Coordinates of C-alpha atoms (C1' of nucleotides) in Angstrom, one line a residue:
Chain A
M1 CA -101.3 -79.7 -107.8
V2 CA -102.5 -81.4 -104.7
L3 CA -99.5 -83.6 -104.6
H4 CA -97.3 -80.6 -105.0
K5 CA -99.0 -78.8 -102.1
R6 CA -98.5 -81.9 -99.9
L7 CA -94.8 -81.8 -100.5
E8 CA -94.8 -78.2 -100.0
Y9 CA -96.1 -78.5 -96.5
G10 CA -94.0 -81.3 -95.6
F11 CA -96.3 -84.2 -94.9
N12 CA -98.7 -86.5 -96.6
G13 CA -102.2 -87.5 -96.0
Y14 CA -104.1 -84.3 -96.6
Q15 CA -107.2 -84.9 -98.7
V16 CA -108.7 -81.7 -99.8
P17 CA -112.4 -82.2 -99.4
P18 CA -114.3 -82.4 -102.7
T19 CA -116.7 -79.8 -101.6
P20 CA -115.0 -77.6 -99.0
R21 CA -117.3 -75.3 -97.2
A22 CA -116.8 -71.7 -97.9
P23 CA -114.6 -70.3 -95.1
R24 CA -116.4 -68.0 -92.8
S25 CA -113.3 -66.2 -91.8
A26 CA -114.6 -63.1 -93.5
R27 CA -117.2 -63.1 -90.8
K28 CA -115.1 -61.2 -88.4
R29 CA -116.8 -60.2 -85.3
V30 CA -117.3 -56.6 -84.6
S31 CA -114.8 -55.6 -82.0
S32 CA -116.1 -54.8 -78.6
W33 CA -115.8 -51.1 -78.9
K34 CA -119.1 -51.2 -80.8
K35 CA -120.9 -52.3 -77.7
N36 CA -119.3 -49.8 -75.4
E37 CA -122.1 -47.2 -75.6
D38 CA -124.6 -49.7 -74.5
D39 CA -122.4 -51.2 -71.9
N40 CA -121.0 -48.3 -70.1
Q41 CA -122.5 -49.3 -66.9
M42 CA -121.4 -52.9 -67.3
R43 CA -117.9 -51.7 -68.1
A44 CA -117.9 -49.8 -64.9
F45 CA -118.8 -53.0 -63.1
D46 CA -116.2 -54.8 -64.9
L47 CA -113.6 -52.3 -63.9
L48 CA -114.6 -52.6 -60.3
A49 CA -114.5 -56.3 -60.6
T50 CA -111.0 -56.1 -61.9
V51 CA -109.9 -53.8 -59.2
A52 CA -111.5 -56.1 -56.7
G53 CA -109.7 -59.0 -58.2
N54 CA -106.4 -57.3 -57.9
L55 CA -107.1 -56.4 -54.3
L56 CA -107.9 -60.0 -53.6
L57 CA -104.6 -61.1 -55.1
E58 CA -102.8 -58.7 -52.9
V59 CA -104.7 -59.7 -49.8
D60 CA -104.0 -63.3 -50.5
D61 CA -100.3 -62.7 -50.6
S62 CA -100.2 -60.5 -47.6
V63 CA -102.7 -62.0 -45.3
S64 CA -100.7 -65.1 -44.6
K65 CA -97.9 -62.9 -43.4
M66 CA -100.0 -60.9 -41.1
N67 CA -99.2 -61.3 -37.5
H68 CA -101.8 -61.4 -34.8
E69 CA -101.9 -57.7 -34.2
E70 CA -102.5 -57.0 -37.9
I71 CA -105.3 -59.4 -38.0
K72 CA -106.9 -57.7 -35.1
T73 CA -106.7 -54.4 -36.9
V74 CA -108.4 -55.8 -39.8
N75 CA -111.2 -57.1 -37.7
E76 CA -111.7 -53.8 -36.1
S77 CA -111.8 -51.9 -39.3
T78 CA -114.1 -54.5 -40.6
I79 CA -116.6 -53.9 -37.8
K80 CA -116.2 -50.1 -37.9
T81 CA -117.2 -49.9 -41.5
E82 CA -120.5 -51.6 -40.9
D83 CA -122.5 -48.4 -41.0
D84 CA -121.4 -47.7 -44.5
S85 CA -121.8 -51.2 -45.6
L86 CA -125.4 -51.2 -44.5
K87 CA -126.3 -49.4 -47.6
P88 CA -126.8 -51.9 -50.3
N89 CA -126.0 -49.5 -53.0
V90 CA -122.6 -48.9 -51.7
C91 CA -121.8 -52.6 -51.2
D92 CA -123.3 -53.7 -54.4
Q93 CA -120.8 -51.7 -56.4
G94 CA -118.0 -53.3 -54.6
S95 CA -116.7 -50.5 -52.7
C96 CA -116.7 -52.1 -49.3
S97 CA -115.9 -55.6 -50.2
K98 CA -114.2 -57.7 -47.6
T99 CA -112.7 -61.0 -48.3
F100 CA -112.1 -64.2 -46.7
F101 CA -110.6 -67.1 -48.3
V102 CA -111.9 -70.6 -48.5
S103 CA -109.1 -72.4 -50.1
E104 CA -107.8 -75.4 -48.3
I105 CA -110.9 -75.4 -46.2
I106 CA -110.6 -79.0 -45.3
K107 CA -107.0 -79.0 -44.6
A108 CA -106.9 -76.2 -42.1
P109 CA -108.9 -77.2 -39.1
V110 CA -108.4 -75.2 -36.0
T111 CA -109.1 -76.4 -32.5
D112 CA -109.8 -73.1 -30.9
A113 CA -113.0 -71.6 -32.0
C114 CA -111.7 -68.1 -31.4
S115 CA -108.2 -68.2 -32.5
G116 CA -108.2 -69.7 -35.9
P117 CA -106.2 -68.2 -38.7
A118 CA -107.8 -65.0 -39.9
S119 CA -106.9 -65.7 -43.4
G120 CA -109.9 -67.8 -44.2
I121 CA -112.9 -69.6 -43.2
T122 CA -111.8 -72.4 -40.9
V123 CA -113.8 -75.4 -40.0
S124 CA -113.0 -76.0 -36.4
D125 CA -113.3 -79.2 -34.5
C126 CA -114.7 -81.0 -37.3
K127 CA -114.3 -84.6 -38.1
I128 CA -114.3 -86.1 -41.5
E129 CA -115.9 -89.5 -41.7
D130 CA -117.4 -91.9 -44.1
I131 CA -115.0 -91.1 -46.7
N132 CA -115.0 -94.6 -48.0
H133 CA -118.7 -94.5 -48.4
T134 CA -118.8 -91.8 -51.0
H135 CA -120.1 -89.4 -48.4
L136 CA -118.0 -86.7 -46.9
K137 CA -119.6 -85.4 -43.8
I138 CA -118.3 -82.4 -41.9
D139 CA -119.8 -82.7 -38.5
P140 CA -119.7 -80.3 -35.6
P141 CA -118.2 -81.7 -32.5
E142 CA -120.2 -83.3 -29.7
N143 CA -120.3 -80.1 -27.7
G144 CA -122.2 -78.4 -30.4
K145 CA -119.4 -76.1 -31.5
L146 CA -119.9 -74.9 -34.9
P147 CA -117.4 -74.1 -37.6
V148 CA -115.9 -70.7 -37.2
V149 CA -115.6 -67.9 -39.7
N150 CA -113.1 -65.2 -39.1
N151 CA -113.0 -61.8 -40.6
V152 CA -116.7 -61.8 -41.4
D153 CA -118.0 -58.6 -42.8
C154 CA -121.4 -57.5 -43.8
N155 CA -120.3 -58.0 -47.3
L156 CA -119.3 -61.5 -47.6
N157 CA -116.9 -62.1 -50.4
L158 CA -115.8 -65.6 -51.1
V159 CA -112.7 -66.5 -53.0
I160 CA -111.4 -69.8 -53.9
K161 CA -108.3 -70.8 -55.6
D162 CA -108.5 -73.8 -57.8
D163 CA -105.7 -76.0 -59.0
D164 CA -104.8 -73.7 -61.7
E165 CA -104.4 -70.9 -59.2
K166 CA -107.4 -69.1 -60.6
F167 CA -109.5 -67.1 -58.4
Y168 CA -113.2 -67.6 -58.1
G169 CA -114.9 -65.0 -56.1
D170 CA -118.1 -63.0 -56.2
A171 CA -116.2 -60.3 -57.9
R172 CA -116.7 -62.3 -61.0
P173 CA -118.7 -60.8 -63.8
D174 CA -121.3 -63.4 -63.0
T175 CA -122.3 -61.6 -60.0
L176 CA -121.1 -58.1 -60.3
N177 CA -122.3 -56.9 -63.6
N178 CA -125.3 -57.2 -65.8
K179 CA -124.1 -60.5 -67.0
T180 CA -125.5 -62.0 -63.9
V181 CA -128.3 -63.4 -66.0
R182 CA -126.4 -65.9 -68.0
A183 CA -127.7 -67.6 -71.0
P184 CA -129.1 -71.0 -70.3
P185 CA -126.4 -73.5 -69.9
R186 CA -125.7 -75.9 -72.6
I187 CA -125.1 -79.6 -72.3
G188 CA -123.5 -80.7 -75.4
D189 CA -125.6 -79.4 -78.2
R190 CA -128.5 -78.8 -76.0
R191 CA -129.4 -75.8 -73.9
I192 CA -131.0 -76.1 -70.6
R193 CA -133.8 -73.9 -69.6
R194 CA -133.7 -73.3 -65.9
L195 CA -136.6 -72.7 -63.7
S196 CA -136.6 -69.6 -61.6
A197 CA -136.7 -70.1 -57.9
S198 CA -139.1 -67.3 -57.5
K199 CA -142.1 -69.6 -57.6
Q200 CA -140.8 -71.6 -54.7
W201 CA -139.9 -68.5 -53.0
K202 CA -143.4 -67.2 -53.0
V203 CA -144.7 -70.4 -51.6
S204 CA -142.3 -70.3 -48.7
Q205 CA -143.2 -66.8 -48.0
N206 CA -146.7 -67.9 -47.3
T207 CA -145.9 -70.4 -44.7
D208 CA -146.5 -69.6 -41.1
A209 CA -143.2 -70.8 -40.1
Y210 CA -141.6 -68.4 -42.5
R211 CA -143.6 -65.5 -41.2
N212 CA -142.6 -66.3 -37.7
K213 CA -139.0 -66.3 -38.7
I214 CA -139.4 -62.9 -40.3
N215 CA -141.1 -61.4 -37.2
C216 CA -138.5 -63.0 -35.1
Y217 CA -135.8 -61.0 -36.7
K218 CA -137.8 -57.8 -37.2
Y219 CA -136.5 -57.4 -40.7
Q220 CA -138.7 -57.2 -43.7
R221 CA -137.0 -59.2 -46.3
P222 CA -136.5 -57.1 -49.4
L223 CA -138.1 -58.6 -52.4
R224 CA -135.0 -58.1 -54.4
D225 CA -132.2 -60.4 -53.7
Y226 CA -128.7 -59.0 -53.7
P227 CA -125.8 -61.2 -54.2
F228 CA -124.9 -60.7 -50.6
K229 CA -127.4 -59.1 -48.4
K230 CA -126.5 -56.4 -46.0
R231 CA -128.0 -56.4 -42.7
R232 CA -127.7 -54.4 -39.6
L233 CA -126.0 -56.2 -36.9
Y234 CA -127.4 -53.9 -34.3
Q235 CA -131.0 -53.0 -33.9
S236 CA -132.1 -49.5 -33.1
D237 CA -133.4 -50.4 -29.7
N238 CA -130.3 -52.2 -28.8
P239 CA -128.4 -50.4 -26.2
A240 CA -125.2 -51.5 -27.8
N241 CA -126.1 -49.8 -31.0
S242 CA -126.1 -46.2 -30.1
D243 CA -122.6 -45.8 -29.0
N244 CA -120.3 -48.3 -30.5
K245 CA -118.1 -46.3 -32.8
S246 CA -115.2 -46.5 -30.4
G247 CA -114.3 -48.6 -27.5
F248 CA -113.3 -51.8 -29.2
T249 CA -110.9 -53.3 -26.9
E250 CA -107.5 -54.4 -28.1
D251 CA -107.1 -57.6 -26.2
G252 CA -107.1 -60.9 -27.9
S253 CA -110.4 -62.2 -26.8
S254 CA -113.1 -62.9 -29.3
L255 CA -115.5 -60.7 -27.5
D256 CA -115.3 -58.1 -24.9
A257 CA -118.1 -57.0 -22.7
T258 CA -116.9 -54.1 -20.7
S259 CA -119.0 -51.6 -18.8
K260 CA -119.2 -48.0 -19.5
D261 CA -122.3 -46.0 -18.6
S262 CA -124.4 -49.2 -18.7
H263 CA -123.4 -49.8 -22.2
V264 CA -122.1 -53.1 -23.4
K265 CA -119.3 -52.9 -25.9
L266 CA -118.8 -55.8 -28.1
K267 CA -115.9 -56.8 -30.2
I268 CA -116.8 -59.6 -32.5
K269 CA -113.9 -61.5 -33.8
S270 CA -115.5 -64.5 -35.3
F271 CA -118.8 -66.0 -36.2
R272 CA -119.9 -69.5 -36.2
V273 CA -121.3 -71.0 -39.3
P274 CA -123.7 -73.9 -39.5
E275 CA -122.5 -77.3 -40.4
F276 CA -123.0 -78.6 -43.9
F277 CA -122.7 -81.9 -45.5
I278 CA -121.1 -82.7 -48.8
E279 CA -121.7 -85.9 -50.6
I280 CA -119.1 -86.7 -53.2
P281 CA -118.1 -89.9 -54.9
E282 CA -114.7 -91.4 -54.4
T283 CA -114.0 -91.0 -58.0
A284 CA -114.3 -87.2 -57.8
T285 CA -111.2 -85.2 -58.0
I286 CA -109.8 -83.1 -55.3
S287 CA -110.7 -80.1 -57.5
S288 CA -114.2 -81.3 -57.5
L289 CA -114.2 -81.6 -53.8
K290 CA -112.9 -78.1 -53.4
R291 CA -115.6 -76.9 -55.7
A292 CA -118.2 -78.8 -53.8
V293 CA -117.1 -77.2 -50.6
M294 CA -117.0 -73.9 -52.3
E295 CA -120.4 -74.3 -53.6
A296 CA -121.8 -75.3 -50.2
V297 CA -120.2 -72.4 -48.5
T298 CA -121.2 -70.0 -51.2
A299 CA -124.7 -71.3 -51.1
I300 CA -124.9 -70.6 -47.4
F301 CA -123.5 -67.1 -47.6
S302 CA -125.2 -66.0 -50.7
G303 CA -128.5 -66.5 -49.1
E304 CA -130.1 -64.4 -46.4
L305 CA -128.1 -64.6 -43.2
H306 CA -129.3 -64.3 -39.8
V307 CA -127.2 -63.5 -36.8
G308 CA -127.8 -65.7 -33.9
V309 CA -126.8 -64.8 -30.4
M310 CA -125.5 -67.4 -28.0
L311 CA -124.9 -66.7 -24.3
Q312 CA -123.1 -69.3 -22.2
G313 CA -123.6 -71.7 -25.0
K314 CA -127.3 -71.3 -25.1
R315 CA -129.1 -69.7 -27.9
I316 CA -131.0 -66.5 -27.1
R317 CA -134.3 -66.9 -28.9
D318 CA -136.3 -63.9 -27.6
D319 CA -135.2 -60.9 -29.5
N320 CA -137.4 -58.6 -27.5
K321 CA -135.5 -59.0 -24.3
T322 CA -133.0 -56.4 -23.4
L323 CA -129.4 -57.2 -23.1
S324 CA -129.5 -56.9 -19.3
Q325 CA -132.6 -59.1 -19.2
T326 CA -130.8 -61.7 -21.2
G327 CA -127.8 -61.5 -18.9
I328 CA -125.5 -59.6 -21.2
C329 CA -124.0 -57.0 -19.1
H330 CA -120.7 -55.4 -18.2
D331 CA -119.6 -58.1 -15.9
N332 CA -120.0 -60.9 -18.4
K333 CA -117.2 -63.2 -18.9
L334 CA -115.4 -62.4 -22.1
D335 CA -116.3 -65.5 -23.9
A336 CA -119.8 -65.8 -22.7
L337 CA -121.4 -64.3 -25.8
G338 CA -121.1 -65.7 -29.2
F339 CA -122.6 -65.0 -32.6
T340 CA -123.6 -67.3 -35.3
L341 CA -124.3 -66.8 -38.9
E342 CA -127.3 -68.7 -39.9
P343 CA -128.5 -69.1 -43.4
N344 CA -132.2 -68.6 -43.6
G345 CA -132.8 -69.7 -47.1
L346 CA -130.5 -72.5 -48.0
Q347 CA -130.1 -72.9 -51.7
V348 CA -127.7 -75.6 -52.6
S349 CA -127.7 -76.7 -56.1
S350 CA -126.6 -80.0 -57.2
F351 CA -123.9 -80.1 -59.8
L352 CA -121.9 -82.4 -61.9
C353 CA -125.2 -83.8 -63.0
P354 CA -124.7 -86.5 -65.6
E355 CA -126.6 -86.1 -68.7
N356 CA -129.0 -88.9 -68.0
Q357 CA -130.1 -87.5 -64.7
P358 CA -132.4 -84.7 -64.2
L359 CA -130.7 -81.5 -63.2
T360 CA -131.9 -80.5 -59.9
R361 CA -131.8 -77.5 -57.7
Y362 CA -132.7 -77.3 -54.1
S363 CA -135.0 -74.5 -53.3
A364 CA -135.0 -72.6 -50.1
P365 CA -136.0 -74.9 -47.3
Q366 CA -139.4 -74.7 -45.8
T367 CA -139.8 -75.3 -42.1
V368 CA -142.7 -77.6 -41.7
D369 CA -143.4 -79.3 -38.4
N370 CA -139.9 -78.8 -37.2
E371 CA -138.5 -80.4 -40.2
L372 CA -136.4 -78.8 -42.8
V373 CA -137.5 -80.1 -46.1
I374 CA -135.3 -79.3 -49.0
Q375 CA -137.5 -79.8 -52.0
K376 CA -136.2 -80.9 -55.3
Q377 CA -136.9 -78.9 -58.3
A378 CA -136.4 -80.6 -61.6
D379 CA -135.4 -78.5 -64.5
S380 CA -137.1 -78.5 -67.8
P381 CA -138.1 -82.0 -68.7
T382 CA -137.3 -81.1 -72.3
I383 CA -133.7 -81.6 -71.6
N384 CA -133.9 -84.9 -69.9
T385 CA -136.6 -86.8 -71.6
R386 CA -135.4 -90.1 -70.3
N387 CA -135.0 -91.6 -66.9
I388 CA -136.4 -88.9 -64.8
V389 CA -136.6 -90.2 -61.4
E390 CA -138.2 -87.6 -59.2
S391 CA -137.3 -89.2 -55.9
D392 CA -133.6 -89.5 -56.6
H393 CA -132.7 -86.1 -55.5
E394 CA -135.3 -85.5 -52.8
M395 CA -134.0 -85.0 -49.4
I396 CA -135.4 -84.5 -46.0
V397 CA -133.2 -83.1 -43.3
N398 CA -134.3 -83.1 -39.8
D399 CA -133.7 -79.8 -38.1
K400 CA -134.7 -80.4 -34.5
S401 CA -132.4 -77.8 -33.1
D402 CA -133.5 -74.9 -35.3
L403 CA -129.9 -73.9 -35.2
D404 CA -128.0 -76.3 -37.4
S405 CA -129.5 -75.7 -40.8
R406 CA -127.9 -78.2 -43.0
A407 CA -127.0 -78.3 -46.6
L408 CA -126.3 -81.4 -48.6
V409 CA -124.4 -81.2 -51.8
T410 CA -124.4 -84.2 -54.0
V411 CA -121.6 -84.7 -56.5
P412 CA -122.0 -87.6 -58.9
A413 CA -119.0 -89.2 -60.4
N414 CA -117.4 -87.4 -63.3
N415 CA -115.6 -90.2 -64.8
T416 CA -118.2 -90.8 -67.4
D417 CA -118.5 -89.5 -70.9
E418 CA -121.3 -87.3 -70.0
L419 CA -121.2 -83.6 -69.9
A420 CA -120.7 -83.0 -66.3
V421 CA -121.1 -79.6 -65.1
A422 CA -119.3 -77.8 -62.3
P423 CA -120.9 -75.3 -60.0
V424 CA -120.9 -71.6 -60.4
R425 CA -122.1 -69.5 -57.6
K426 CA -125.8 -68.7 -58.1
S427 CA -127.8 -65.9 -56.9
K428 CA -131.2 -66.8 -55.7
G429 CA -134.0 -66.2 -58.1
A430 CA -131.7 -65.4 -61.0
E431 CA -131.1 -67.6 -63.9
A432 CA -128.0 -69.4 -63.2
A433 CA -125.7 -71.6 -65.2
Q434 CA -123.6 -74.5 -64.3
R435 CA -120.2 -74.5 -65.8
R436 CA -118.9 -77.8 -67.0
I437 CA -116.1 -79.2 -65.1
R438 CA -112.7 -78.9 -66.7
R439 CA -111.6 -82.1 -68.4
P440 CA -108.2 -81.7 -70.0
F441 CA -107.6 -83.4 -73.3
S442 CA -105.5 -86.5 -73.0
V443 CA -102.6 -87.1 -75.3
S444 CA -104.6 -89.7 -77.2
E445 CA -107.4 -87.2 -77.6
V446 CA -105.0 -84.7 -78.9
E447 CA -103.6 -87.2 -81.3
A448 CA -107.1 -88.0 -82.6
L449 CA -107.8 -84.4 -83.0
V450 CA -104.7 -83.7 -84.9
E451 CA -105.2 -86.6 -87.1
A452 CA -108.8 -85.5 -87.9
V453 CA -107.8 -81.9 -88.5
E454 CA -105.0 -83.0 -90.8
K455 CA -107.6 -84.8 -92.9
L456 CA -110.5 -82.5 -92.7
G457 CA -109.1 -79.1 -92.0
T458 CA -109.8 -76.4 -89.5
G459 CA -113.2 -75.3 -90.6
R460 CA -115.2 -78.4 -90.3
W461 CA -115.4 -79.0 -86.6
R462 CA -118.6 -80.9 -86.8
D463 CA -117.0 -83.4 -89.2
V464 CA -114.0 -83.6 -86.9
K465 CA -116.3 -84.4 -84.1
L466 CA -118.1 -87.1 -86.0
R467 CA -114.9 -88.5 -87.2
A468 CA -112.8 -88.6 -84.1
F469 CA -114.9 -87.8 -81.2
D470 CA -118.3 -89.3 -82.0
D471 CA -118.3 -91.4 -78.9
A472 CA -117.1 -88.7 -76.6
K473 CA -120.3 -87.1 -75.6
H474 CA -118.4 -84.6 -73.4
R475 CA -116.5 -83.2 -76.4
T476 CA -118.5 -80.9 -78.5
Y477 CA -117.3 -79.6 -81.8
V478 CA -116.9 -76.2 -80.1
D479 CA -114.6 -77.9 -77.6
L480 CA -112.6 -79.4 -80.5
K481 CA -112.3 -76.0 -82.1
D482 CA -111.2 -74.5 -78.9
K483 CA -108.7 -77.2 -78.2
W484 CA -107.2 -76.7 -81.6
K485 CA -106.9 -73.1 -80.9
T486 CA -105.0 -73.8 -77.7
L487 CA -102.9 -76.5 -79.4
V488 CA -101.8 -73.9 -82.0
H489 CA -100.9 -71.5 -79.2
T490 CA -99.2 -74.2 -77.2
A491 CA -97.1 -75.2 -80.2
R492 CA -96.0 -71.6 -80.7
I493 CA -94.8 -71.0 -77.1
S494 CA -91.7 -72.3 -75.5
P495 CA -91.9 -75.6 -73.8
Q496 CA -91.2 -73.9 -70.5
Q497 CA -94.3 -71.9 -70.8
R498 CA -96.5 -74.8 -71.4
R499 CA -98.7 -76.1 -68.6
G500 CA -100.7 -79.2 -68.0
E501 CA -100.0 -82.6 -69.3
P502 CA -97.2 -82.2 -71.8
V503 CA -98.2 -82.8 -75.4
P504 CA -95.5 -84.6 -77.4
Q505 CA -93.5 -82.3 -79.6
E506 CA -94.2 -84.5 -82.5
L507 CA -97.9 -83.8 -82.2
L508 CA -97.3 -80.1 -81.7
D509 CA -95.3 -80.0 -84.9
R510 CA -98.1 -81.6 -86.7
V511 CA -100.4 -79.1 -85.3
L512 CA -98.4 -76.2 -86.7
I513 CA -98.0 -77.9 -90.0
A514 CA -101.6 -78.6 -90.4
H515 CA -102.6 -75.2 -89.1
G516 CA -100.3 -73.6 -91.7
Y517 CA -101.6 -75.8 -94.4
W518 CA -105.2 -75.2 -93.8
S519 CA -104.8 -71.5 -93.1
H520 CA -103.1 -71.2 -96.5
H521 CA -105.7 -73.4 -98.0
Q522 CA -108.5 -71.3 -96.7
S523 CA -107.0 -68.0 -97.6
K524 CA -106.3 -69.3 -101.1
N525 CA -109.9 -70.4 -101.4
Q526 CA -111.0 -67.0 -100.2
L527 CA -108.9 -65.3 -102.8
K528 CA -110.4 -67.5 -105.4
L529 CA -113.9 -66.7 -104.2
N530 CA -113.1 -63.0 -104.2
H531 CA -111.8 -63.3 -107.7
Q532 CA -114.9 -65.1 -108.8
L533 CA -117.1 -62.4 -107.3
E534 CA -115.1 -59.7 -108.9
T535 CA -115.3 -61.2 -112.3
Q536 CA -119.0 -61.8 -111.9
T537 CA -119.7 -58.3 -110.9
C538 CA -117.6 -57.0 -113.7
R539 CA -119.8 -59.1 -116.1
L540 CA -123.0 -57.7 -114.6
V541 CA -121.8 -54.2 -115.0
Chain B
dG1 C1' -127.5 -76.2 -86.1
dT2 C1' -122.5 -74.6 -87.3
dT3 C1' -118.6 -71.8 -87.4
dA4 C1' -115.5 -68.2 -85.8
dG5 C1' -113.7 -65.5 -82.6
dG6 C1' -113.5 -62.8 -78.3
dG7 C1' -113.7 -63.4 -73.2
Chain C
dC1 C1' -115.0 -73.4 -71.2
dC2 C1' -118.4 -69.9 -72.1
dC3 C1' -120.8 -66.8 -75.0
dT4 C1' -122.8 -65.3 -79.2
dA5 C1' -122.7 -62.9 -83.8
dA6 C1' -123.1 -64.3 -88.2
dC7 C1' -124.2 -67.7 -91.3

DNA sequence: GTTAGGG
DNA sequence: CCCTAAC
């Protein structure tokens, strides 16, 4: 019989296991409609996220074609909608999202801090150095100019396009719906319990430096952390606040200060963002680099943002002064005034942490004695029971200027067999997961998988793992199962539709054959079991 | 801990 | 790859 079946399916080598496990295919999952009642709200968020995603796609296509005038229009509408976007409830449901794009951030430097392309965050006047020393550093120029962000809105919405042309933005379910609290991430067969940042948060709240900063900006920090916080750009006692609904000038300058009834009317075209550092090994991929930059930028913008005011290149520190006392008046030069976006609570997580290193997360920095100390917070020691070196990830960053808050992101090499994880944007205080980096199966891996499945079948992924991928720590049996699923799909579609490294047709043929064989085998087994059950129940009755 | 299947 | 129900 066995031999007959082999011939029937066109190849040799299958060994029906002596004690095949009962297939669990009968264990079909209840379809999602069952959850609908409980998830109505979540579905609403999902819908919004989808709409937002579509909008982003459209924007991406159209924004690059925008001419300068169109860009100006966008900027104005952005500013004019601020009043609405001040309400967290509105923004949190995605109805006033604005977007800027971060893709190609490194490649698109602009030299004019005020005239960079409006289609994305641009890092201006930056220099890239030390590339050969596994340390990519983006420095501001000597004159202190900081990177520039165009099209900044109260609701910052970051989008990145990775190599697969997928979009990662904060419209993802991770941040928009109740799935924000993700299950603890898994590394291999283990799950990681992550520590909440709230403890650190309370500590920092008690520092004098922190309180001073709060008072300085006159805003009581809400206890709840929104993904992106909304903040008034104009204070109630600010003369510029009372009458600014019209009067935005149309010229090309980044800022206009024109006089009308002793009011100063401002048009903010760009903000400066603080410098940040990224440390990444030479062996990392460009995709990893992009993710690293994305992570750093996201970390900056997902935290509390302050607006800093610069006049004539100098920072205005006294918030109680009036505009005229500070020197901001109608006869200012157009470019005399500038605004900066300053992250108050930097939270940059490390990622791509190898398995044998403690996963770390950098809490909100505490200003102590004019130093910005980013403290390391090790995750549960139960995951990493070996080689925990507490000092490895501790960093101290001098912050003499009080302006250039810095973030440092470390990206270990990913060319190991460990379960490297890639960053996912995290919201402060919430449990956050790190997604593993994508590591496509090589042809040899596919071959090993096919060979193992031919022998063992499609329902014994643990055995497949032990047989063919025992040494590959980064491939779990779930991965193998998933890969098989995609292989079957790949084999069924036309070669033109296939993406990624091409899998030899010979292997794909074997996939289809093995899949057919084992599907048939399983269904036949199931029929046999059903028949046995029926006869047994018949006897009992 | 494994498997299956949807996302 | 992630998540998780069902075993």
